[in-house]
Tab-separated table of C-alpha atoms in Angstrom:
chain	number	residue	atom	x	y	z
M	1	MET	CA	6.257	-4.897	2.124
M	2	GLN	CA	9.354	-6.683	3.649
M	3	THR	CA	12.751	-5.632	2.062
M	4	ARG	CA	14.892	-8.580	1.006
M	5	LEU	CA	18.311	-8.882	1.830
M	6	THR	CA	21.106	-9.066	-0.285
M	7	THR	CA	23.466	-11.848	-0.238
M	8	LYS	CA	25.910	-9.712	1.318
M	9	GLU	CA	23.541	-8.684	3.969
M	10	LEU	CA	22.403	-12.129	4.375
M	11	ILE	CA	25.871	-13.333	5.113
M	12	ALA	CA	26.522	-10.242	7.591
M	13	ALA	CA	23.220	-11.299	9.448
M	14	SER	CA	24.420	-14.899	9.808
M	15	PHE	CA	27.771	-13.841	11.030
M	16	MET	CA	26.313	-11.642	13.553
M	17	GLU	CA	24.086	-14.152	14.716
M	18	LEU	CA	26.987	-16.620	15.423
M	19	ALA	CA	29.042	-13.846	16.931
M	20	ALA	CA	26.358	-13.439	19.525
M	21	GLN	CA	26.983	-17.077	20.720
M	22	LYS	CA	30.962	-17.541	20.584
M	23	PRO	CA	33.980	-15.425	19.972
M	24	ILE	CA	34.578	-14.188	16.433
M	25	ASP	CA	37.932	-15.984	16.096
M	26	LYS	CA	36.215	-19.247	16.736
M	27	ILE	CA	33.654	-18.770	13.836
M	28	THR	CA	34.494	-20.480	10.516
M	29	VAL	CA	33.557	-19.529	7.246
M	30	ARG	CA	31.829	-22.697	6.863
M	31	GLU	CA	29.682	-22.193	9.868
M	32	VAL	CA	28.805	-18.757	8.409
M	33	ALA	CA	27.681	-20.362	5.245
M	34	ALA	CA	25.998	-23.352	6.556
M	35	ASN	CA	24.021	-21.079	8.917
M	36	CYS	CA	22.495	-19.169	6.027
M	37	ALA	CA	22.229	-21.900	3.927
M	38	ILE	CA	24.874	-20.902	1.155
M	39	THR	CA	28.155	-22.534	0.123
M	40	THR	CA	31.603	-21.320	1.103
M	41	VAL	CA	32.140	-20.443	-2.695
M	42	THR	CA	29.231	-18.196	-2.355
M	43	PHE	CA	30.649	-16.714	0.753
M	44	TYR	CA	34.207	-15.979	-0.758
M	45	ASN	CA	32.416	-14.604	-3.964
M	46	HIS	CA	31.500	-11.612	-1.621
M	47	PHE	CA	34.018	-11.380	1.110
M	48	ARG	CA	37.879	-12.613	1.264
M	49	ASP	CA	37.303	-13.955	4.742
M	50	LYS	CA	35.313	-13.226	7.796
M	51	TYR	CA	37.450	-10.188	8.681
M	52	ASP	CA	36.632	-8.535	5.449
M	53	LEU	CA	32.762	-9.365	6.428
M	54	ILE	CA	33.336	-7.546	9.588
M	55	VAL	CA	34.976	-4.467	8.118
M	56	TRP	CA	32.515	-4.333	5.229
M	57	SER	CA	29.458	-4.366	7.983
M	58	TYR	CA	31.035	-1.932	10.006
M	59	ALA	CA	31.660	0.257	6.754
M	60	GLN	CA	28.222	-0.010	5.688
M	61	ASN	CA	26.404	1.083	9.023
M	62	THR	CA	28.867	4.094	9.382
M	63	LEU	CA	28.294	5.034	5.824
M	64	LYS	CA	24.833	4.908	6.078
M	65	ILE	CA	24.928	7.570	9.049
M	66	MET	CA	27.288	9.880	7.313
M	67	ARG	CA	25.395	9.830	4.046
M	68	LYS	CA	22.518	11.629	6.183
M	69	ILE	CA	24.823	14.532	6.936
M	70	GLY	CA	23.775	17.743	5.077
M	71	ALA	CA	20.068	16.574	4.564
M	72	ASP	CA	17.173	18.101	6.506
M	73	GLY	CA	19.491	19.940	8.850
M	74	TYR	CA	21.514	16.610	9.740
M	75	ARG	CA	24.797	17.681	10.975
M	76	TRP	CA	28.043	15.982	12.331
M	77	GLN	CA	26.652	16.376	15.839
M	78	ASN	CA	23.640	14.372	14.682
M	79	ALA	CA	25.798	11.650	13.187
M	80	LEU	CA	27.640	11.216	16.316
M	81	TRP	CA	24.400	10.668	18.002
M	82	ASP	CA	23.459	7.858	15.579
M	83	TRP	CA	26.778	6.456	15.692
M	84	ALA	CA	26.900	6.350	19.389
M	85	ARG	CA	23.486	4.524	19.226
M	86	TYR	CA	24.510	2.131	16.830
M	87	PHE	CA	27.641	1.220	18.971
M	88	SER	CA	25.071	0.656	21.863
M	89	GLU	CA	22.848	-1.309	20.101
M	90	GLU	CA	25.741	-3.499	18.561
M	91	ARG	CA	27.612	-3.384	21.639
M	92	GLY	CA	28.000	-7.272	22.033
M	93	PHE	CA	29.225	-7.774	18.373
M	94	LEU	CA	31.446	-4.638	18.489
M	95	LEU	CA	33.092	-5.970	21.965
M	96	ASN	CA	33.405	-9.234	20.280
M	97	ALA	CA	35.187	-7.788	17.270
M	98	LEU	CA	37.406	-5.425	19.324
M	99	ARG	CA	38.489	-8.318	21.611
M	100	HIS	CA	38.833	-11.213	19.395
M	101	THR	CA	40.586	-9.956	16.393
M	102	SER	CA	44.224	-8.998	16.071
M	103	GLY	CA	47.436	-7.880	14.022
M	104	HIS	CA	46.491	-7.558	10.281
M	105	ASP	CA	43.043	-8.185	10.791
M	106	SER	CA	42.509	-5.927	13.943
M	107	PHE	CA	39.087	-4.503	13.940
M	108	LEU	CA	40.380	-1.490	15.875
M	109	THR	CA	42.740	-0.517	13.039
M	110	HIS	CA	40.109	-1.086	10.298
M	111	MET	CA	37.617	0.823	12.335
M	112	GLN	CA	40.251	3.712	12.618
M	113	LYS	CA	40.951	3.674	8.895
M	114	ILE	CA	37.109	3.752	7.968
M	115	ASN	CA	36.575	6.625	10.312
M	116	ILE	CA	39.426	8.531	8.867
M	117	ASP	CA	38.629	7.684	5.261
M	118	LEU	CA	35.011	8.753	6.171
M	119	LEU	CA	35.637	11.857	8.050
M	120	THR	CA	38.374	13.133	5.373
M	121	ALA	CA	35.809	12.931	2.895
M	122	GLU	CA	33.331	15.072	4.756
M	123	VAL	CA	35.910	17.519	5.489
M	124	LYS	CA	37.059	17.638	1.951
M	125	LYS	CA	33.231	18.401	0.828
M	126	ARG	CA	33.581	21.416	2.838
M	127	LEU	CA	36.827	22.358	1.311
M	128	GLY	CA	35.775	22.067	-2.162
M	129	THR	CA	38.891	22.114	-4.513
M	130	LYS	CA	41.391	23.235	-1.654
M	131	PRO	CA	43.600	20.329	-0.441
M	132	LEU	CA	43.951	19.129	3.143
M	133	THR	CA	46.809	20.890	4.730
M	134	PRO	CA	49.027	18.541	6.775
M	135	ALA	CA	47.725	20.171	10.223
M	136	LEU	CA	43.913	19.014	8.965
M	137	GLU	CA	45.212	15.760	8.064
M	138	GLY	CA	46.875	15.325	11.510
M	139	ALA	CA	43.846	16.520	13.335
M	140	ILE	CA	41.679	14.040	11.429
M	141	ARG	CA	43.865	11.185	12.248
M	142	LEU	CA	44.329	12.257	15.813
M	143	TYR	CA	40.672	12.540	16.400
M	144	CYS	CA	39.889	9.313	14.727
M	145	TYR	CA	42.580	7.262	16.781
M	146	GLY	CA	41.171	9.013	19.969
M	147	LEU	CA	37.479	8.318	18.925
M	148	SER	CA	38.340	4.540	18.417
M	149	CYS	CA	40.166	4.085	21.761
M	150	LEU	CA	37.238	6.063	23.666
M	151	CYS	CA	34.457	3.961	22.160
M	152	PHE	CA	36.557	0.794	23.214
M	153	ASP	CA	36.714	2.292	26.786
M	154	TRP	CA	33.182	3.102	26.594
M	155	LEU	CA	31.772	-0.141	25.257
M	156	THR	CA	33.789	-2.113	27.997
M	157	ALA	CA	32.742	-0.022	30.959
M	158	GLU	CA	30.486	-1.526	33.321
M	159	THR	CA	28.055	1.158	33.445
M	160	PRO	CA	28.568	3.152	30.152
M	161	LEU	CA	27.536	6.619	29.758
M	162	PRO	CA	24.040	6.745	27.702
M	163	PRO	CA	24.770	7.043	23.958
M	164	ASP	CA	23.667	10.715	23.594
M	165	ASP	CA	26.044	11.680	26.598
M	166	PHE	CA	28.933	9.605	25.152
M	167	ALA	CA	28.372	11.501	21.729
M	168	LYS	CA	28.342	14.784	23.169
M	169	ILE	CA	31.807	13.977	24.459
M	170	LEU	CA	32.857	13.003	21.126
M	171	PHE	CA	31.596	16.057	19.782
M	172	ASP	CA	32.995	18.528	22.383
M	173	SER	CA	36.283	17.066	21.902
M	174	LEU	CA	36.854	17.873	17.987
M	175	PRO	CA	40.104	19.398	17.368
M	176	PRO	CA	39.756	23.062	16.398
M	177	PRO	CA	41.517	22.584	13.095
M	178	ILE	CA	38.254	20.275	12.138
M	179	ALA	CA	35.613	21.654	14.271
M	180	GLY	CA	34.612	24.523	11.839
M	181	TYR	CA	34.174	22.068	9.139
M	182	LEU	CA	31.917	19.626	11.124
M	183	GLY	CA	30.005	22.009	13.496
């Protein structure tokens, strides 16, 4: 049995299809809507704009990976492997998003925020009721900022490392204050 896409997923798939053909900053909401046979009103019922759609799509894919942590021996290192594979599989789209968004709508900025929020939530699960210390918050932010920039470098490399090798670098570069919570 084939799974039906939600309207949001349908819109995202339409956008991804268009993004494979041209720069994101050249794609209009009208084109996205027409490509998946909906109205622009329907688009705006689900997303503020195309940048909101990009962020939602990335967040959904990253959250899907993060939700597996703790189940059946799945750990942070496994999440990094899956995340690197996702980046490798969606390389064209992610490069398009990184290169053709800027300012308030910069995908890099949103990616960093999503990563910080998800990593913070993961560390908080391990802390229980104890609050994050400023040092721990700083380590999470530093790691996520560096991770985002490394991903951009990796994606733009002419001959990027295989995803598993890249994931190992990301795992090995965990700052000591957070490594104990994610190892």
